[in-house]
Short mmCIF file of C-alpha atoms in Angstrom, two decimals:
data_model
loop_
_atom_site.label_atom_id
_atom_site.label_comp_id
_atom_site.label_asym_id
_atom_site.label_seq_id
_atom_site.Cartn_x
_atom_site.Cartn_y
_atom_site.Cartn_z
CA MET A 372 -5.87 -20.86 57.38
CA ASN A 373 -4.42 -21.47 60.83
CA PHE A 374 -0.72 -22.33 60.52
CA LEU A 375 1.12 -24.47 63.04
CA ASP A 376 4.44 -23.30 64.51
CA PHE A 377 6.55 -25.50 62.25
CA GLU A 378 4.63 -24.26 59.18
CA LYS A 379 5.85 -20.65 59.49
CA PRO A 380 8.02 -20.78 56.32
CA VAL A 381 4.98 -22.03 54.39
CA ALA A 382 2.82 -19.32 55.92
CA GLU A 383 5.27 -16.63 54.75
CA LEU A 384 5.27 -17.97 51.18
CA GLU A 385 1.47 -18.20 51.07
CA GLY A 386 1.28 -14.67 52.45
CA LYS A 387 3.42 -13.46 49.55
CA ILE A 388 1.16 -15.29 47.09
CA GLU A 389 -1.90 -13.62 48.58
CA ASP A 390 -0.24 -10.19 48.39
CA LEU A 391 0.65 -10.74 44.73
CA ARG A 392 -2.90 -11.75 43.90
CA HIS A 393 -4.24 -8.59 45.52
CA MET A 394 -1.75 -6.52 43.53
CA GLY A 395 -2.81 -8.20 40.31
CA ASP A 396 -6.49 -7.72 41.08
CA GLY A 397 -6.01 -4.07 41.87
CA GLU A 398 -3.69 -2.95 39.07
CA GLY A 399 -4.30 -5.45 36.29
CA LEU A 400 -0.76 -6.83 36.62
CA ASN A 401 0.17 -10.22 35.19
CA ILE A 402 1.59 -12.01 38.19
CA ALA A 403 0.63 -15.58 37.21
CA GLU A 404 4.24 -16.65 36.59
CA GLU A 405 5.48 -15.42 39.96
CA VAL A 406 2.50 -16.96 41.76
CA ALA A 407 3.17 -20.31 40.06
CA ARG A 408 6.83 -20.15 41.11
CA LEU A 409 5.89 -19.45 44.73
CA GLN A 410 3.27 -22.20 44.73
CA ASN A 411 5.91 -24.67 43.62
CA LYS A 412 8.06 -23.53 46.52
CA VAL A 413 5.12 -24.00 48.89
CA GLU A 414 4.58 -27.58 47.68
CA LYS A 415 8.29 -28.35 47.97
CA ARG A 416 8.48 -26.93 51.48
CA LEU A 417 5.34 -28.80 52.55
CA ARG A 418 6.68 -32.05 51.13
CA GLU A 419 9.98 -31.62 52.97
CA THR A 420 8.30 -30.61 56.23
CA TYR A 421 5.64 -33.32 56.33
CA ALA A 422 8.10 -36.04 55.34
CA ARG A 423 9.95 -35.60 58.66
CA LEU A 424 7.32 -34.64 61.21
CA THR A 425 8.14 -35.48 64.80
CA PRO A 426 5.56 -37.27 66.98
CA TRP A 427 4.76 -33.96 68.70
CA GLN A 428 4.27 -32.22 65.36
CA LYS A 429 1.96 -35.04 64.26
CA THR A 430 0.02 -34.50 67.47
CA GLN A 431 -0.41 -30.85 66.51
CA VAL A 432 -1.60 -31.80 63.03
CA ALA A 433 -4.07 -34.34 64.49
CA ARG A 434 -5.52 -31.52 66.62
CA HIS A 435 -5.56 -28.87 63.90
CA PRO A 436 -8.77 -26.81 64.31
CA GLU A 437 -9.51 -26.96 60.57
CA ARG A 438 -9.06 -30.71 60.29
CA PRO A 439 -12.32 -32.38 59.16
CA HIS A 440 -14.36 -33.68 62.09
CA PHE A 441 -16.93 -36.44 62.40
CA VAL A 442 -19.84 -34.34 61.13
CA ASP A 443 -17.86 -33.50 57.97
CA TYR A 444 -17.37 -37.20 57.20
CA LEU A 445 -21.01 -37.86 58.06
CA ARG A 446 -22.29 -35.27 55.58
CA ALA A 447 -19.96 -36.41 52.80
CA LEU A 448 -20.10 -40.20 53.15
CA ILE A 449 -23.48 -41.08 54.68
CA GLU A 450 -26.82 -40.63 52.92
CA ASP A 451 -30.25 -40.59 54.56
CA PHE A 452 -28.71 -40.31 58.02
CA GLN A 453 -31.18 -40.77 60.89
CA PRO A 454 -29.66 -39.78 64.25
CA LEU A 455 -30.51 -41.90 67.27
CA ALA A 456 -30.22 -40.33 70.71
CA GLY A 457 -30.12 -41.31 74.35
CA ASP A 458 -28.83 -44.21 76.42
CA ARG A 459 -32.29 -45.16 77.86
CA GLN A 460 -30.84 -44.71 81.36
CA PHE A 461 -29.77 -41.12 81.97
CA GLY A 462 -29.86 -38.89 78.90
CA GLU A 463 -28.33 -37.81 75.63
CA ASP A 464 -24.61 -37.13 75.21
CA GLU A 465 -23.79 -35.04 72.16
CA ALA A 466 -20.07 -35.80 72.39
CA ILE A 467 -20.92 -39.00 70.49
CA ILE A 468 -23.20 -38.79 67.46
CA GLY A 469 -24.68 -41.98 66.07
CA GLY A 470 -27.43 -43.30 63.88
CA ILE A 471 -28.48 -45.26 60.82
CA GLY A 472 -27.67 -44.24 57.25
CA ARG A 473 -26.53 -45.51 53.88
CA PHE A 474 -22.86 -45.79 52.99
CA ARG A 475 -22.45 -46.13 49.23
CA GLY A 476 -25.78 -47.91 48.91
CA ARG A 477 -25.45 -50.13 52.00
CA SER A 478 -27.35 -49.58 55.24
CA VAL A 479 -24.97 -49.11 58.17
CA MET A 480 -24.83 -47.96 61.77
CA VAL A 481 -22.35 -45.09 62.04
CA MET A 482 -21.09 -43.24 65.10
CA GLY A 483 -18.19 -41.13 66.27
CA GLN A 484 -16.97 -38.39 68.56
CA GLU A 485 -17.56 -34.81 67.45
CA LYS A 486 -15.28 -32.09 68.83
CA GLY A 487 -17.04 -29.07 67.33
CA HIS A 488 -15.66 -26.33 65.07
CA ASP A 489 -16.27 -23.17 67.09
CA GLY A 490 -16.92 -22.10 70.66
CA GLU A 491 -20.63 -22.88 70.60
CA THR A 492 -20.36 -26.34 69.03
CA ARG A 493 -17.31 -27.27 71.12
CA MET A 494 -19.25 -26.59 74.28
CA ARG A 495 -22.31 -28.46 72.98
CA HIS A 496 -20.25 -31.52 72.08
CA ASN A 497 -17.97 -31.17 75.13
CA PHE A 498 -14.89 -31.17 72.86
CA GLY A 499 -15.63 -34.78 71.88
CA MET A 500 -15.14 -36.07 75.45
CA ALA A 501 -18.06 -38.35 76.26
CA ARG A 502 -19.66 -39.09 79.61
CA PRO A 503 -20.99 -42.57 80.54
CA GLU A 504 -24.30 -41.95 78.75
CA GLY A 505 -22.34 -41.46 75.51
CA TYR A 506 -20.72 -44.88 75.76
CA ARG A 507 -23.99 -46.48 76.85
CA LYS A 508 -25.62 -44.95 73.79
CA ALA A 509 -22.83 -46.36 71.62
CA ARG A 510 -23.39 -49.78 73.17
CA ARG A 511 -27.15 -49.54 72.53
CA LEU A 512 -26.60 -48.62 68.89
CA MET A 513 -24.10 -51.43 68.33
CA GLN A 514 -26.54 -53.94 69.81
CA MET A 515 -29.27 -52.56 67.56
CA ALA A 516 -26.99 -52.94 64.54
CA ASP A 517 -26.27 -56.52 65.56
CA ARG A 518 -29.99 -57.26 65.85
CA PHE A 519 -30.72 -55.97 62.35
CA GLY A 520 -27.53 -57.17 60.66
CA LEU A 521 -26.07 -53.71 59.97
CA PRO A 522 -22.30 -53.19 59.64
CA VAL A 523 -20.95 -50.71 62.20
CA LEU A 524 -18.63 -47.84 61.21
CA THR A 525 -16.98 -45.76 63.93
CA LEU A 526 -14.86 -42.64 63.47
CA VAL A 527 -12.64 -41.86 66.44
CA ASP A 528 -11.57 -38.35 67.37
CA THR A 529 -11.28 -37.65 71.09
CA ALA A 530 -8.67 -36.60 73.62
CA GLY A 531 -10.30 -39.15 75.93
CA ALA A 532 -13.40 -39.79 77.97
CA PHE A 533 -14.61 -36.85 80.09
CA PRO A 534 -12.79 -36.96 83.47
CA GLY A 535 -15.32 -34.88 85.45
CA LEU A 536 -16.80 -35.81 88.82
CA ASP A 537 -20.30 -36.27 87.38
CA ALA A 538 -18.96 -38.78 84.84
CA GLU A 539 -17.20 -40.76 87.55
CA GLU A 540 -20.34 -40.73 89.71
CA ARG A 541 -22.33 -42.27 86.85
CA GLY A 542 -19.80 -45.06 86.21
CA GLN A 543 -17.42 -43.85 83.51
CA ALA A 544 -15.03 -46.82 83.67
CA GLU A 545 -17.85 -49.36 83.68
CA ALA A 546 -19.54 -47.70 80.69
CA ILE A 547 -16.31 -47.76 78.68
CA ALA A 548 -15.64 -51.38 79.59
CA ARG A 549 -19.19 -52.38 78.56
CA SER A 550 -18.78 -50.57 75.26
CA VAL A 551 -15.53 -52.43 74.56
CA GLU A 552 -17.28 -55.68 75.53
CA THR A 553 -20.05 -54.95 73.04
CA CYS A 554 -17.51 -54.20 70.29
CA LEU A 555 -16.06 -57.67 70.84
CA ASP A 556 -19.45 -59.35 71.12
CA ILE A 557 -21.43 -58.19 68.07
CA ARG A 558 -21.62 -60.49 65.04
CA VAL A 559 -21.60 -57.86 62.29
CA PRO A 560 -18.60 -56.18 60.60
CA LEU A 561 -17.04 -53.41 62.70
CA ILE A 562 -14.63 -50.93 61.09
CA SER A 563 -13.03 -48.10 63.03
CA VAL A 564 -11.07 -45.13 61.65
CA VAL A 565 -8.95 -42.81 63.80
CA ILE A 566 -9.44 -39.48 62.02
CA GLY A 567 -7.71 -37.21 64.54
CA GLU A 568 -6.95 -38.09 68.14
CA GLY A 569 -7.47 -41.55 69.55
CA GLY A 570 -7.18 -40.91 73.26
CA SER A 571 -7.25 -43.56 75.98
CA GLY A 572 -10.29 -45.71 76.77
CA GLY A 573 -12.49 -43.02 75.32
CA ALA A 574 -11.19 -44.06 71.91
CA ILE A 575 -10.94 -47.83 72.30
CA ALA A 576 -14.55 -47.91 73.50
CA LEU A 577 -15.49 -47.45 69.82
CA ALA A 578 -12.40 -49.02 68.24
CA ALA A 579 -12.18 -52.68 69.27
CA ALA A 580 -12.90 -53.47 65.64
CA ASN A 581 -12.32 -56.09 62.94
CA THR A 582 -10.38 -53.47 60.99
CA ILE A 583 -8.67 -50.43 62.52
CA LEU A 584 -7.57 -47.68 60.13
CA MET A 585 -5.68 -44.48 60.88
CA LEU A 586 -5.21 -41.34 58.86
CA GLU A 587 -1.56 -40.65 58.15
CA HIS A 588 -1.20 -37.79 60.66
CA SER A 589 -3.59 -39.03 63.34
CA ILE A 590 -2.46 -40.29 66.76
CA TYR A 591 -3.64 -43.11 69.04
CA SER A 592 -2.40 -43.61 72.60
CA VAL A 593 -3.32 -44.70 76.11
CA ILE A 594 -3.00 -41.12 77.36
CA SER A 595 -2.34 -37.69 75.89
CA PRO A 596 1.29 -36.45 75.80
CA GLU A 597 0.30 -33.72 78.29
CA GLY A 598 -1.24 -36.28 80.64
CA CYS A 599 1.80 -38.53 80.38
CA ALA A 600 4.13 -35.61 81.10
CA GLY A 601 2.01 -34.58 84.07
CA ILE A 602 2.36 -38.06 85.59
CA LEU A 603 6.05 -38.65 84.86
CA TRP A 604 7.48 -35.14 85.24
CA ARG A 605 4.70 -33.38 87.15
CA SER A 606 4.66 -30.83 84.34
CA GLY A 607 2.79 -30.54 81.06
CA ASP A 608 5.78 -28.65 79.69
CA GLN A 609 7.41 -32.00 78.92
CA ALA A 610 4.61 -33.05 76.55
CA GLN A 611 6.93 -32.97 73.54
CA VAL A 612 9.39 -35.30 75.28
CA ALA A 613 6.54 -37.62 76.23
CA ALA A 614 5.22 -37.73 72.67
CA GLU A 615 8.64 -38.84 71.40
CA SER A 616 8.54 -41.89 73.69
CA MET A 617 4.89 -42.95 73.42
CA ARG A 618 4.82 -44.44 69.92
CA LEU A 619 1.51 -42.75 69.23
CA THR A 620 1.84 -42.12 65.49
CA ALA A 621 0.04 -44.15 62.84
CA GLN A 622 3.41 -45.31 61.51
CA ASP A 623 4.55 -46.63 64.91
CA LEU A 624 1.27 -48.41 65.56
CA HIS A 625 1.19 -49.98 62.11
CA ARG A 626 4.72 -51.31 62.58
CA MET A 627 3.64 -52.87 65.87
CA GLY A 628 0.61 -54.49 64.22
CA LEU A 629 -1.92 -52.56 66.30
CA VAL A 630 -3.61 -50.92 63.30
CA ASP A 631 -4.34 -52.53 59.95
CA GLU A 632 -3.78 -49.71 57.47
CA ILE A 633 -2.61 -46.12 57.23
CA ILE A 634 -4.75 -43.90 55.00
CA PRO A 635 -2.59 -41.29 53.20
CA GLU A 636 -3.52 -37.64 53.70
CA PRO A 637 -3.24 -34.83 51.15
CA LEU A 638 0.06 -32.95 51.12
CA GLY A 639 0.13 -30.72 54.18
CA GLY A 640 -2.49 -32.66 56.12
CA ALA A 641 -6.22 -33.32 55.92
CA HIS A 642 -7.01 -29.72 56.92
CA ARG A 643 -5.59 -28.44 53.61
CA MET A 644 -7.79 -30.60 51.38
CA PRO A 645 -10.67 -31.95 53.51
CA ARG A 646 -12.63 -33.35 50.56
CA SER A 647 -9.69 -35.46 49.39
CA ALA A 648 -9.05 -36.76 52.91
CA ILE A 649 -12.70 -37.68 53.42
CA GLU A 650 -12.85 -39.43 50.03
CA ALA A 651 -9.73 -41.45 50.89
CA VAL A 652 -11.36 -42.57 54.12
CA GLY A 653 -14.50 -43.57 52.23
CA GLU A 654 -12.51 -45.61 49.72
CA ALA A 655 -10.63 -47.45 52.48
CA ILE A 656 -13.81 -48.23 54.42
CA GLU A 657 -15.53 -49.55 51.30
CA ARG A 658 -12.58 -51.77 50.42
CA HIS A 659 -12.39 -53.38 53.85
CA LEU A 660 -16.16 -53.62 54.29
CA THR A 661 -16.46 -55.50 50.99
CA GLY A 662 -14.20 -58.21 52.40
CA LEU A 663 -15.77 -58.37 55.85
CA ILE A 664 -19.38 -58.76 54.73
CA THR A 665 -18.51 -62.08 53.06
CA LEU A 666 -17.64 -63.65 56.44
CA GLU A 667 -20.09 -65.56 58.62
CA PRO A 668 -21.25 -63.72 61.78
CA GLY A 669 -19.55 -66.18 64.11
CA VAL A 670 -16.31 -65.94 62.17
CA LEU A 671 -16.41 -62.12 62.28
CA ARG A 672 -16.76 -62.13 66.04
CA GLN A 673 -14.10 -64.77 66.60
CA LYS A 674 -11.58 -63.04 64.34
CA ARG A 675 -12.15 -59.78 66.20
CA ARG A 676 -11.63 -61.42 69.57
CA ASP A 677 -8.55 -63.32 68.40
CA LYS A 678 -7.08 -60.09 67.06
CA PHE A 679 -7.09 -58.41 70.47
CA ILE A 680 -6.09 -61.53 72.39
CA GLN A 681 -3.05 -61.76 70.12
CA MET A 682 -2.17 -58.12 70.83
CA GLY A 683 -2.12 -58.94 74.55
CA ARG A 684 0.04 -62.00 74.04
CA GLN A 685 2.53 -60.10 71.93
CA GLY A 686 2.75 -57.46 74.63
CA LEU A 687 3.74 -60.12 77.18
CA ASP A 688 6.54 -61.61 75.05
#
């Protein structure tokens, strides 16, 4: 396992546990009691550490390389998935994966950003940073879902939209704005879950939803801490200071009424027990979807629009 800087005490304890297990395997020693004692210490240290994470530490957890990504949720929660590709204008963007499948017996349209797990997949998915064709594909799939009465589920995990010259030449800002417009326009239930990073317009393009959920150690902000520090202090070295001021944690956003629910993560973060984290997300989606599907299409759309209008009004007070 990859350990974060603030997890070094835990890493040392788990290293001792691993050493003891090797000793027991090699010499037939009974080390179960000592291993159990150290495991209790690990749990205690994790509980103490994760109970007082700073915003910057939560940012590190949200970016942990072993944290479950979109494809992990897709495999675990969606049956009979049929991917749909292309924006019908330029091409396919693998930073956003989307298609039709069945979520716990119900047909849905599901999509999300995929960062990739290794060098090859990260390059293929462009680290989850979509170009305009990715957002135009998302818009096309949401409109298709609206046409066939399919609820839309989106899982958000991106540092932001791709800032390259080619993306700007093909209308990045317009594509994001149109995707947000479509989120607010469709007449089917739309649920969005921030599973890692929710960065800038690249995130909100899929997250202008009836219900917005966040995993306990995920983040959601208008810009990354590094980007904010680069603008304010002309140095990315101040990213930690920026994170402290940005109110980007799930807890901050829930207090401000910008997200509807925080989904608890396993002790030590989703990367320690991916299956449990994914199951918790599935349970939360099912619970909220059950309530939303009882509403009339016009009511669903109006409630979604009112939700974001109210956010703007509160921001002006």
